[in-house]
Every structure is written in C-alpha cells, then in structure tokens.
Amino acid sequence: MCYTDFMMMPAVTRGVYPVTVKNLLLYRVAAFDAHSYLTHAIFTRRGGYSQAPFNTLNLGLSVGDDPQVVKKNYEQVCQAIDISPEQTVSCHLIHSADVLTINQTNRQKVMGQADGLITATPGIYLSMRFGDCTPLIFLDPVCRAVGLTHAGWRGTIKDAAGATVRAMVTQFGCRASDIIAVIGPAIGPCCYEVGPEVLAAASPVLPNAATLFTRRNGRAGHAHFDLWEANRRQLLVAGLKQVIKSELCTACRTDQFFSHRAERGRTGRFGVIIGLRGAAV
Ligand SMILES: [Zn+2]
C-alpha cells in the first residue's frame, strides 16, 4: 500500500460506548456486541477500592498501591464480566513487539515478558494494564481468535501492532483482512508531547511519519505525537480493513482513566480483558 492512500481510506469507525456493570464503569466495543462467544471489557478507574492517587479501580501491582487492594479490584473486574481471575493470562510488559501465543498447554497466569498476547482457545482471557500506552484489541470473527497488545511509543516504533497481526496469521491461519482491531483509550495527540529522542526514533520507521507530529508550542525539538494514528496506519499496512479508534485520551479524561503523564507518574493502571467464552480451565 502506498502511504498516501491512508488519507483516502474510510477505515476509521468510532465505536466504544460506556456501560455500568456491577458498579464498575467500563467500555464495550460496539462491533464486538454481535459476537456472543466473546467476552471483553475496557475498564476505567471507577468502581474500585484503592485510595488516592490510585483511586479507585487500580489493577497495577508495580505502582505502589496495596497489593491486597489491587487483588480485590482484580477480583471485582473479573466478576463484572463473569469470569474468574484464574482464567486470565497476563504478561510482564517490556515495550517490545514480542507476541506470545497462549493455549491449553502453555498457559500460565503470568506468561513472562511480552507486549502482545494471542489465543484461539475458549476459556483463556487475555488481560493487560494501561495508563497512557495504547491498548490494541483484536478479534478475528472468522477464525475465532483474539489478541491484546500494549503499544507505547517504543512498542509502536517496533510495530507491535503489525507483529500481533502477523502472529495471528501464522499461528491460527487468520486472514489479516478478517481481523478487527480497536485502538483503546491512550494518551492522545492533544496531550502527548514528546522530545527529540522520540522524534528521531520514530521518523525513519513510521508510515508517513511527518504527519504524525504537530509542533504546537514552539519548544525546540518537541512535538505532539499521534500514537493512535501511528498504530492505525501500522494496522492498515498489516492488511486490516477495519480499525476502530476509541478516541478517548487518558490524559484529558483522568476522571475515567489513569494517565501516567497527566498525573506525573503517581497513578494506577486500568485493565483491558478479552477472551473467547468457555468453561473454567
Ligand atoms: Zn488529551
């Protein structure tokens, strides 16, 4: 695909909506609603037990919150979508483009280091935590496979989005054009000012990179980076036809989401979970 085609493609659909389930505010993807075999949720910071600055539904264990309270929050989010914490699988996020395939045989509650998880096994629910970095949520309704990826600026310049698509194609026989991807709540182009090191690293590798950066306030070497659009372009290059932007900026919406940038590092992490419905394993 030619990069200039990006502007021509009507591939952006806005399609997440808020709903309150068992006292938790969460978002669902409208395009996923028709698929009754699927369980998914983008959680917010509302409805949990943590005290400030982790108030209240913090799922991050590495941010300084009380581990017992985080555990209670995690049990609550699982309960809201009718699964148990034992059915979830997560990993240690390392800002890579490494993708792990999870099945009945290799599953563990924490899979080690990676930034993408994929599965086609019912009853395995992929789970990650976010606080500005981009959640990428994948469904192939034809193959019935799902994926979840964490893409901050480092993961984005490594093409974590494309790596996840390629892993789904290789591991499950998915066609890229069947896969639906959602760009979840993340720091938006309105708020994500970056410095020269990000500009230097991103410019040579991102599709049509010059149009992903906007210089606003005249700070030399700085610009606002559109991570949402960078990931959307990578997904289109990988062959997707349907990419849904949630258009929720975590830094603008600290009433609903945790934002590492807006809250100067003193904050929590919200969760995203997706899986194919199935019996407890
Ligand atoms: Zn913003």
Coordinates of C-alpha atoms and ligand atoms in Angstrom, one line a residue:
M1 CA 0.0 0.0 0.0
C2 CA 1.2 3.5 -0.8
Y3 CA 1.4 5.7 2.3
T4 CA -0.6 8.5 0.6
D5 CA -3.6 6.1 0.5
F6 CA -4.1 6.5 4.2
M7 CA -5.9 9.7 3.8
M8 CA -8.3 8.2 1.3
M9 CA -9.3 5.1 3.3
P10 CA -12.6 5.3 5.3
A11 CA -11.3 2.8 7.8
V12 CA -11.9 4.7 11.0
T13 CA -15.0 3.9 12.9
R14 CA -15.7 5.3 16.3
G15 CA -17.3 2.6 18.3
V16 CA -16.8 2.2 22.0
Y17 CA -19.6 3.0 24.5
P18 CA -19.7 3.2 28.3
V19 CA -21.8 1.0 30.4
T20 CA -22.0 0.4 34.2
V21 CA -21.8 -3.2 35.2
K22 CA -22.0 -4.2 38.9
N23 CA -20.9 -0.7 39.9
L24 CA -18.0 -0.6 37.6
L25 CA -17.8 1.9 34.7
L26 CA -16.4 0.1 31.6
Y27 CA -16.4 0.5 27.9
R28 CA -17.5 -2.1 25.3
V29 CA -16.7 -2.2 21.6
A30 CA -20.0 -1.9 19.6
A31 CA -18.6 -4.0 16.7
F32 CA -18.0 -6.9 19.1
D33 CA -21.5 -7.0 20.5
A34 CA -22.8 -9.3 17.8
H35 CA -20.3 -12.0 18.7
S36 CA -21.9 -13.8 21.6
Y37 CA -18.9 -16.2 22.0
L38 CA -16.8 -13.2 23.0
T39 CA -16.2 -11.6 26.4
H40 CA -14.4 -8.3 26.5
A41 CA -14.2 -5.0 28.5
I42 CA -12.2 -1.9 28.7
F43 CA -12.3 -1.0 32.4
T44 CA -11.9 2.5 33.8
R45 CA -10.6 3.8 37.1
R46 CA -14.2 3.9 38.5
G47 CA -15.7 1.4 40.9
G48 CA -12.7 0.0 42.9
Y49 CA -11.3 0.2 46.4
S50 CA -7.9 1.9 46.0
Q51 CA -7.1 5.2 47.7
A52 CA -5.6 8.2 46.0
P53 CA -3.6 8.5 43.9
F54 CA -4.7 5.0 42.7
N55 CA -8.4 5.8 43.1
T56 CA -10.1 3.6 42.7
L57 CA -10.0 0.7 40.3
N58 CA -6.2 0.3 40.1
L59 CA -5.0 -3.0 38.7
G60 CA -1.3 -2.2 38.6
L61 CA 0.9 -4.0 41.1
S62 CA 4.1 -2.1 40.3
V63 CA 2.8 1.4 41.0
G64 CA 3.0 1.4 44.8
D65 CA -0.6 0.5 45.7
D66 CA -1.5 -2.0 48.4
P67 CA -1.3 -5.5 46.8
Q68 CA -4.3 -6.8 48.7
V69 CA -6.5 -3.9 47.5
V70 CA -5.3 -4.5 43.9
K71 CA -6.2 -8.2 44.2
K72 CA -9.6 -7.2 45.4
N73 CA -10.0 -4.8 42.5
Y74 CA -9.0 -7.5 40.1
E75 CA -11.5 -10.0 41.5
Q76 CA -14.1 -7.3 41.0
V77 CA -13.3 -6.7 37.4
C78 CA -13.4 -10.4 36.7
Q79 CA -16.7 -10.8 38.4
A80 CA -18.1 -8.0 36.4
I81 CA -17.6 -10.0 33.2
D82 CA -18.5 -13.4 34.8
I83 CA -15.0 -14.9 34.7
S84 CA -12.6 -15.8 37.5
P85 CA -9.1 -14.4 37.9
E86 CA -7.7 -17.9 37.4
Q87 CA -9.0 -17.9 33.8
T88 CA -7.0 -14.8 32.9
V89 CA -3.5 -14.7 31.4
S90 CA -1.2 -11.7 31.5
C91 CA 2.5 -10.9 31.0
H92 CA 5.2 -8.5 32.1
L93 CA 5.1 -5.6 29.7
I94 CA 8.6 -4.6 28.4
H95 CA 7.9 -2.1 25.5
S96 CA 8.7 -4.8 22.9
A97 CA 7.0 -6.2 19.8
D98 CA 7.1 -9.7 21.3
V99 CA 3.9 -11.7 20.9
L100 CA 3.1 -14.9 22.8
T101 CA 0.6 -17.5 21.7
I102 CA -1.4 -18.9 24.6
N103 CA -3.1 -22.3 24.5
Q104 CA -4.2 -25.0 26.9
T105 CA -0.8 -26.5 27.2
N106 CA 1.4 -23.5 27.9
R107 CA -1.0 -21.2 29.8
Q108 CA 0.2 -19.6 33.0
K109 CA -1.3 -16.8 35.0
V110 CA 1.7 -14.6 34.1
M111 CA 3.4 -15.7 30.9
G112 CA 6.7 -13.9 31.3
Q113 CA 7.9 -10.9 29.2
A114 CA 6.0 -9.7 26.1
D115 CA 3.7 -7.0 24.9
G116 CA 1.3 -9.0 22.8
L117 CA -0.9 -12.0 23.7
I118 CA -3.0 -14.0 21.3
T119 CA -5.2 -17.1 21.7
A120 CA -7.8 -19.1 19.9
T121 CA -8.7 -21.2 23.0
P122 CA -12.0 -20.7 24.7
G123 CA -11.8 -20.1 28.4
I124 CA -8.5 -18.2 28.2
Y125 CA -8.9 -14.5 28.9
L126 CA -6.1 -12.1 27.9
S127 CA -5.5 -9.3 30.4
M128 CA -3.3 -6.2 30.4
R129 CA -3.0 -3.0 32.3
F130 CA -2.6 0.5 30.8
G131 CA -2.0 4.1 31.9
D132 CA -1.3 6.1 28.7
C133 CA 0.2 3.4 26.4
T134 CA -2.1 2.2 23.6
P135 CA -4.2 -0.9 24.1
L136 CA -4.8 -2.7 20.8
I137 CA -7.6 -5.2 21.0
F138 CA -8.0 -7.8 18.2
L139 CA -10.8 -10.1 17.1
D140 CA -10.9 -12.4 14.1
P141 CA -14.6 -13.4 13.9
V142 CA -13.9 -15.9 11.1
C143 CA -11.1 -17.9 12.8
R144 CA -12.4 -17.0 16.3
A145 CA -9.1 -15.8 17.6
V146 CA -8.3 -12.8 19.8
G147 CA -5.3 -10.7 20.7
L148 CA -4.3 -7.9 23.1
T149 CA -1.3 -5.7 22.7
H150 CA 0.4 -2.9 24.6
A151 CA 2.0 -0.2 22.4
G152 CA 3.6 2.9 23.9
W153 CA 5.9 4.8 21.7
R154 CA 8.7 2.2 22.0
G155 CA 6.3 -0.6 21.1
T156 CA 4.9 1.5 18.3
I157 CA 8.2 2.1 16.6
K158 CA 8.9 -1.6 16.9
D159 CA 5.5 -2.2 15.1
A160 CA 3.9 -4.2 17.9
A161 CA 0.6 -3.8 16.1
G162 CA 1.9 -5.4 12.9
A163 CA 3.7 -8.1 14.9
T164 CA 0.4 -9.1 16.5
V165 CA -1.4 -9.4 13.2
R166 CA 1.4 -11.5 11.7
A167 CA 1.3 -13.8 14.8
M168 CA -2.4 -14.3 14.4
V169 CA -1.9 -15.1 10.7
T170 CA 0.9 -17.5 11.3
Q171 CA -0.4 -19.2 14.4
F172 CA -4.1 -19.5 13.7
G173 CA -4.3 -19.1 9.9
C174 CA -6.2 -15.8 10.2
R175 CA -6.6 -13.6 7.1
A176 CA -5.5 -10.1 8.1
S177 CA -8.4 -8.6 6.2
D178 CA -10.8 -10.5 8.6
I179 CA -9.3 -9.1 11.8
I180 CA -11.0 -6.2 13.5
A181 CA -8.7 -4.1 15.7
V182 CA -9.6 -1.5 18.3
I183 CA -7.3 1.3 19.4
G184 CA -8.3 1.7 23.1
P185 CA -8.0 4.6 25.5
A186 CA -4.5 6.1 25.4
I187 CA -2.8 9.4 25.6
G188 CA -4.0 11.4 22.5
P189 CA -2.4 13.8 20.1
C190 CA -3.9 16.6 22.2
C191 CA -1.6 15.8 25.2
Y192 CA 1.3 13.6 24.1
E193 CA 4.2 16.0 23.7
V194 CA 7.5 14.2 23.0
G195 CA 11.1 15.2 22.8
P196 CA 13.9 14.8 20.2
E197 CA 14.7 11.2 21.1
V198 CA 11.2 10.1 20.2
L199 CA 11.1 12.1 17.0
A200 CA 14.5 10.7 16.0
A201 CA 13.5 7.1 16.6
A202 CA 10.0 7.4 15.1
S203 CA 10.6 9.4 12.0
P204 CA 12.5 6.8 10.0
V205 CA 10.2 3.9 10.7
L206 CA 6.5 5.1 11.0
P207 CA 4.3 5.3 7.9
N208 CA 4.3 8.9 6.7
A209 CA 5.8 10.0 10.0
A210 CA 5.9 13.7 9.3
T211 CA 2.1 13.9 9.5
L212 CA 2.1 12.1 12.9
F213 CA 3.8 15.0 14.6
T214 CA 2.5 18.5 15.2
R215 CA 4.6 21.3 16.5
R216 CA 2.5 23.5 18.8
N217 CA 4.2 25.5 21.4
G218 CA 7.5 26.3 19.9
R219 CA 9.6 24.2 22.2
A220 CA 12.7 23.4 20.2
G221 CA 12.8 19.7 19.2
H222 CA 9.4 18.9 20.7
A223 CA 6.2 17.9 19.1
H224 CA 2.8 16.3 19.8
F225 CA 2.8 12.7 18.7
D226 CA -0.4 11.0 17.4
L227 CA 0.1 7.4 18.7
W228 CA -3.5 6.5 17.8
E229 CA -3.0 7.3 14.2
A230 CA 0.5 5.7 14.1
N231 CA -1.0 2.4 15.2
R232 CA -3.9 2.7 12.9
R233 CA -1.6 3.1 9.9
Q234 CA 0.5 0.1 11.0
L235 CA -2.6 -2.0 11.2
L236 CA -3.7 -1.0 7.7
V237 CA -0.2 -1.8 6.4
A238 CA -0.5 -5.2 8.1
G239 CA -3.6 -5.8 5.9
L240 CA -6.6 -4.9 8.2
K241 CA -9.7 -3.4 6.8
Q242 CA -11.5 -2.4 10.0
V243 CA -9.7 -0.4 12.6
I244 CA -11.8 1.2 15.4
K245 CA -10.5 4.3 17.2
S246 CA -12.0 4.8 20.7
E247 CA -10.8 8.4 20.6
L248 CA -10.5 8.5 24.4
C249 CA -7.5 10.4 25.6
T250 CA -6.3 9.2 29.0
A251 CA -4.6 12.5 29.9
C252 CA -7.8 14.5 29.0
R253 CA -10.0 12.1 30.9
T254 CA -8.4 11.4 34.2
D255 CA -11.9 11.4 35.6
Q256 CA -12.2 8.0 33.9
F257 CA -8.7 6.7 33.2
F258 CA -5.3 6.6 34.8
S259 CA -2.7 8.7 33.0
H260 CA 1.0 8.4 33.8
R261 CA 1.8 11.7 32.0
A262 CA -1.1 13.8 33.3
E263 CA -0.7 12.6 36.9
R264 CA 3.1 12.8 36.8
G265 CA 3.7 9.1 37.5
R266 CA 1.7 8.9 40.6
T267 CA -1.3 7.0 39.4
G268 CA -2.7 3.5 38.7
R269 CA -3.4 1.3 35.7
F270 CA -6.8 0.4 34.2
G271 CA -7.5 -3.0 32.7
V272 CA -8.5 -4.5 29.4
I273 CA -9.6 -8.1 29.1
I274 CA -10.7 -10.1 26.1
G275 CA -11.3 -13.8 25.5
L276 CA -13.5 -16.4 23.9
R277 CA -16.2 -17.6 26.2
G278 CA -15.6 -21.1 27.6
A279 CA -15.5 -23.2 30.7
A280 CA -13.1 -22.6 33.5
V281 CA -9.9 -24.4 32.7
Ligands
ZN1 ZN -5.7 14.7 25.6

